[in-house]
Amino acid sequence: MNALVTGGGGFIGHALIKELKKRGFGITSFSRGDYPALRSIGIVVKRGDISDQESVLDACDGIDIVFHVAAKAGTWGSYKDYFNTNVKGTENIVNACRKNKIRWLVYTSSASVVFDGNDIKGGDESLPYPQSPVS
């Protein structure tokens, strides 16, 4: 099975790629940067901007499952940067999956979506979204 990991060069993406490789997946990483370390272990590395539909469509060609890990996280940056990556980028992934008839899409998020400026201790998926989101 061929998997695409968006954000494959990041902390979570890289860890996911290592686990998928152990399980015998063919893997393509899609990120803004180049990651020779991934290429050196047999991963196909495609560079592109997730907010660019054509780049995303190209990355999804021949893929059976997408692990969408790419995101703009944290609490700094412009609204436009967050929107282009997290909203438009996710829309592009969903549309590319539909167009390429990819049956499985696994989406991840981060603690940033529930961050209210205070440390998160012992949090889980039941944490509410803050009244005034920081990121």
mmCIF file of C-alpha atoms in Angstrom:
data_model
loop_
_atom_site.group_PDB
_atom_site.id
_atom_site.type_symbol
_atom_site.label_atom_id
_atom_site.label_comp_id
_atom_site.label_asym_id
_atom_site.label_seq_id
_atom_site.Cartn_x
_atom_site.Cartn_y
_atom_site.Cartn_z
ATOM 1 C CA MET A 1 0.000 0.000 0.000
ATOM 2 C CA ASN A 2 1.323 3.442 -0.935
ATOM 3 C CA ALA A 3 1.055 6.141 1.715
ATOM 4 C CA LEU A 4 1.481 9.886 1.463
ATOM 5 C CA VAL A 5 2.566 11.665 4.636
ATOM 6 C CA THR A 6 2.095 15.421 4.503
ATOM 7 C CA GLY A 7 4.556 17.193 6.751
ATOM 8 C CA GLY A 8 6.831 14.162 6.609
ATOM 9 C CA GLY A 9 9.874 16.203 7.587
ATOM 10 C CA GLY A 10 8.374 17.316 10.888
ATOM 11 C CA PHE A 11 8.565 15.572 14.252
ATOM 12 C CA ILE A 12 5.287 13.637 14.007
ATOM 13 C CA GLY A 13 5.552 13.051 10.267
ATOM 14 C CA HIS A 14 9.067 11.625 10.520
ATOM 15 C CA ALA A 15 8.073 9.306 13.382
ATOM 16 C CA LEU A 16 5.031 8.155 11.409
ATOM 17 C CA ILE A 17 7.155 7.488 8.327
ATOM 18 C CA LYS A 18 9.529 5.285 10.327
ATOM 19 C CA GLU A 19 6.600 3.246 11.653
ATOM 20 C CA LEU A 20 4.955 2.925 8.222
ATOM 21 C CA LYS A 21 8.271 1.793 6.748
ATOM 22 C CA LYS A 22 8.524 -0.952 9.402
ATOM 23 C CA ARG A 23 5.071 -2.108 8.323
ATOM 24 C CA GLY A 24 6.029 -2.345 4.653
ATOM 25 C CA PHE A 25 4.273 0.694 3.193
ATOM 26 C CA GLY A 26 5.555 2.465 0.112
ATOM 27 C CA ILE A 27 5.947 6.032 1.359
ATOM 28 C CA THR A 28 5.952 9.480 -0.180
ATOM 29 C CA SER A 29 6.670 12.496 1.998
ATOM 30 C CA PHE A 30 5.215 15.852 0.969
ATOM 31 C CA SER A 31 6.705 18.934 2.615
ATOM 32 C CA ARG A 32 7.948 22.436 1.875
ATOM 33 C CA GLY A 33 11.547 21.472 2.624
ATOM 34 C CA ASP A 34 13.926 18.872 1.299
ATOM 35 C CA TYR A 35 14.787 15.972 3.595
ATOM 36 C CA PRO A 36 17.788 13.971 2.329
ATOM 37 C CA ALA A 37 17.646 11.782 5.461
ATOM 38 C CA LEU A 38 14.234 10.505 4.348
ATOM 39 C CA ARG A 39 15.451 9.922 0.822
ATOM 40 C CA SER A 40 18.435 7.970 2.206
ATOM 41 C CA ILE A 41 16.072 5.416 3.774
ATOM 42 C CA GLY A 42 14.088 4.908 0.572
ATOM 43 C CA ILE A 43 11.319 7.477 0.992
ATOM 44 C CA VAL A 44 10.089 9.396 -2.054
ATOM 45 C CA VAL A 45 10.392 13.070 -1.127
ATOM 46 C CA LYS A 46 8.166 15.549 -2.942
ATOM 47 C CA ARG A 47 8.470 19.245 -2.216
ATOM 48 C CA GLY A 48 5.602 21.641 -2.503
ATOM 49 C CA ASP A 49 3.241 24.021 -0.796
ATOM 50 C CA ILE A 50 0.118 22.385 0.605
ATOM 51 C CA SER A 51 -1.880 25.499 -0.263
ATOM 52 C CA ASP A 52 -1.122 24.879 -3.967
ATOM 53 C CA GLN A 53 -3.745 22.486 -5.365
ATOM 54 C CA GLU A 54 -1.582 21.304 -8.285
ATOM 55 C CA SER A 55 1.304 20.374 -5.976
ATOM 56 C CA VAL A 56 -1.073 18.422 -3.758
ATOM 57 C CA LEU A 57 -2.662 16.634 -6.717
ATOM 58 C CA ASP A 58 0.795 15.638 -7.951
ATOM 59 C CA ALA A 59 1.792 14.356 -4.503
ATOM 60 C CA CYS A 60 -1.382 12.219 -4.318
ATOM 61 C CA ASP A 61 -0.828 10.486 -7.658
ATOM 62 C CA GLY A 62 -0.586 6.714 -7.123
ATOM 63 C CA ILE A 63 -1.393 6.961 -3.414
ATOM 64 C CA ASP A 64 -3.733 4.606 -1.506
ATOM 65 C CA ILE A 65 -3.829 6.341 1.897
ATOM 66 C CA VAL A 66 -2.998 9.876 3.053
ATOM 67 C CA PHE A 67 -1.776 10.741 6.532
ATOM 68 C CA HIS A 68 -2.338 14.490 6.759
ATOM 69 C CA VAL A 69 0.113 15.691 9.398
ATOM 70 C CA ALA A 70 1.218 19.020 7.858
ATOM 71 C CA ALA A 71 0.058 22.084 9.740
ATOM 72 C CA LYS A 72 1.003 25.535 10.887
ATOM 73 C CA ALA A 73 1.076 25.083 14.648
ATOM 74 C CA GLY A 74 2.221 27.356 17.419
ATOM 75 C CA THR A 75 1.146 30.828 18.400
ATOM 76 C CA TRP A 76 3.081 33.104 16.063
ATOM 77 C CA GLY A 77 2.499 34.101 12.488
ATOM 78 C CA SER A 78 -0.091 35.784 10.360
ATOM 79 C CA TYR A 79 -3.706 34.750 9.991
ATOM 80 C CA LYS A 80 -3.003 34.233 6.274
ATOM 81 C CA ASP A 81 -0.228 31.720 7.013
ATOM 82 C CA TYR A 82 -2.497 29.723 9.340
ATOM 83 C CA PHE A 83 -5.409 29.866 6.908
ATOM 84 C CA ASN A 84 -3.398 28.886 3.829
ATOM 85 C CA THR A 85 -1.802 25.887 5.519
ATOM 86 C CA ASN A 86 -4.469 24.639 7.893
ATOM 87 C CA VAL A 87 -7.673 25.455 6.036
ATOM 88 C CA LYS A 88 -6.817 25.743 2.352
ATOM 89 C CA GLY A 89 -4.159 23.019 2.612
ATOM 90 C CA THR A 90 -6.596 20.608 4.247
ATOM 91 C CA GLU A 91 -9.247 21.417 1.632
ATOM 92 C CA ASN A 92 -6.664 20.666 -1.064
ATOM 93 C CA ILE A 93 -5.850 17.315 0.542
ATOM 94 C CA VAL A 94 -9.533 16.348 0.762
ATOM 95 C CA ASN A 95 -10.151 17.402 -2.855
ATOM 96 C CA ALA A 96 -7.068 15.517 -4.081
ATOM 97 C CA CYS A 97 -8.216 12.387 -2.242
ATOM 98 C CA ARG A 98 -11.609 12.640 -3.909
ATOM 99 C CA LYS A 99 -10.168 13.313 -7.354
ATOM 100 C CA ASN A 100 -7.664 10.439 -7.061
ATOM 101 C CA LYS A 101 -10.244 8.111 -5.460
ATOM 102 C CA ILE A 102 -8.061 7.663 -2.377
ATOM 103 C CA ARG A 103 -10.195 5.680 0.051
ATOM 104 C CA TRP A 104 -8.424 6.528 3.303
ATOM 105 C CA LEU A 105 -7.487 9.870 4.813
ATOM 106 C CA VAL A 106 -6.101 10.076 8.347
ATOM 107 C CA TYR A 107 -6.123 13.613 9.719
ATOM 108 C CA THR A 108 -4.152 14.777 12.735
ATOM 109 C CA SER A 109 -4.311 17.973 14.687
ATOM 110 C CA SER A 110 -2.285 19.432 17.536
ATOM 111 C CA ALA A 111 -2.656 20.842 21.011
ATOM 112 C CA SER A 112 -2.445 24.301 19.432
ATOM 113 C CA VAL A 113 -6.158 24.210 18.618
ATOM 114 C CA VAL A 114 -7.098 24.103 22.312
ATOM 115 C CA PHE A 115 -4.280 26.305 23.615
ATOM 116 C CA ASP A 116 -5.565 29.276 25.590
ATOM 117 C CA GLY A 117 -2.220 30.672 26.730
ATOM 118 C CA ASN A 118 -1.901 28.345 29.721
ATOM 119 C CA ASP A 119 0.093 25.130 30.020
ATOM 120 C CA ILE A 120 -1.846 21.994 29.089
ATOM 121 C CA LYS A 121 -1.298 19.318 31.739
ATOM 122 C CA GLY A 122 -2.988 15.943 31.493
ATOM 123 C CA GLY A 123 -5.039 17.058 28.495
ATOM 124 C CA ASP A 124 -6.812 14.736 26.108
ATOM 125 C CA GLU A 125 -9.247 14.965 23.204
ATOM 126 C CA SER A 126 -12.034 16.197 25.475
ATOM 127 C CA LEU A 127 -10.430 19.624 26.025
ATOM 128 C CA PRO A 128 -12.738 22.385 24.786
ATOM 129 C CA TYR A 129 -11.742 24.981 22.235
ATOM 130 C CA PRO A 130 -10.857 28.281 23.924
ATOM 131 C CA GLN A 131 -13.190 31.285 23.799
ATOM 132 C CA SER A 132 -10.337 33.325 22.305
ATOM 133 C CA PRO A 133 -8.030 31.025 20.321
ATOM 134 C CA VAL A 134 -4.337 31.932 20.392
ATOM 135 C CA SER A 135 -3.479 30.114 17.160
#
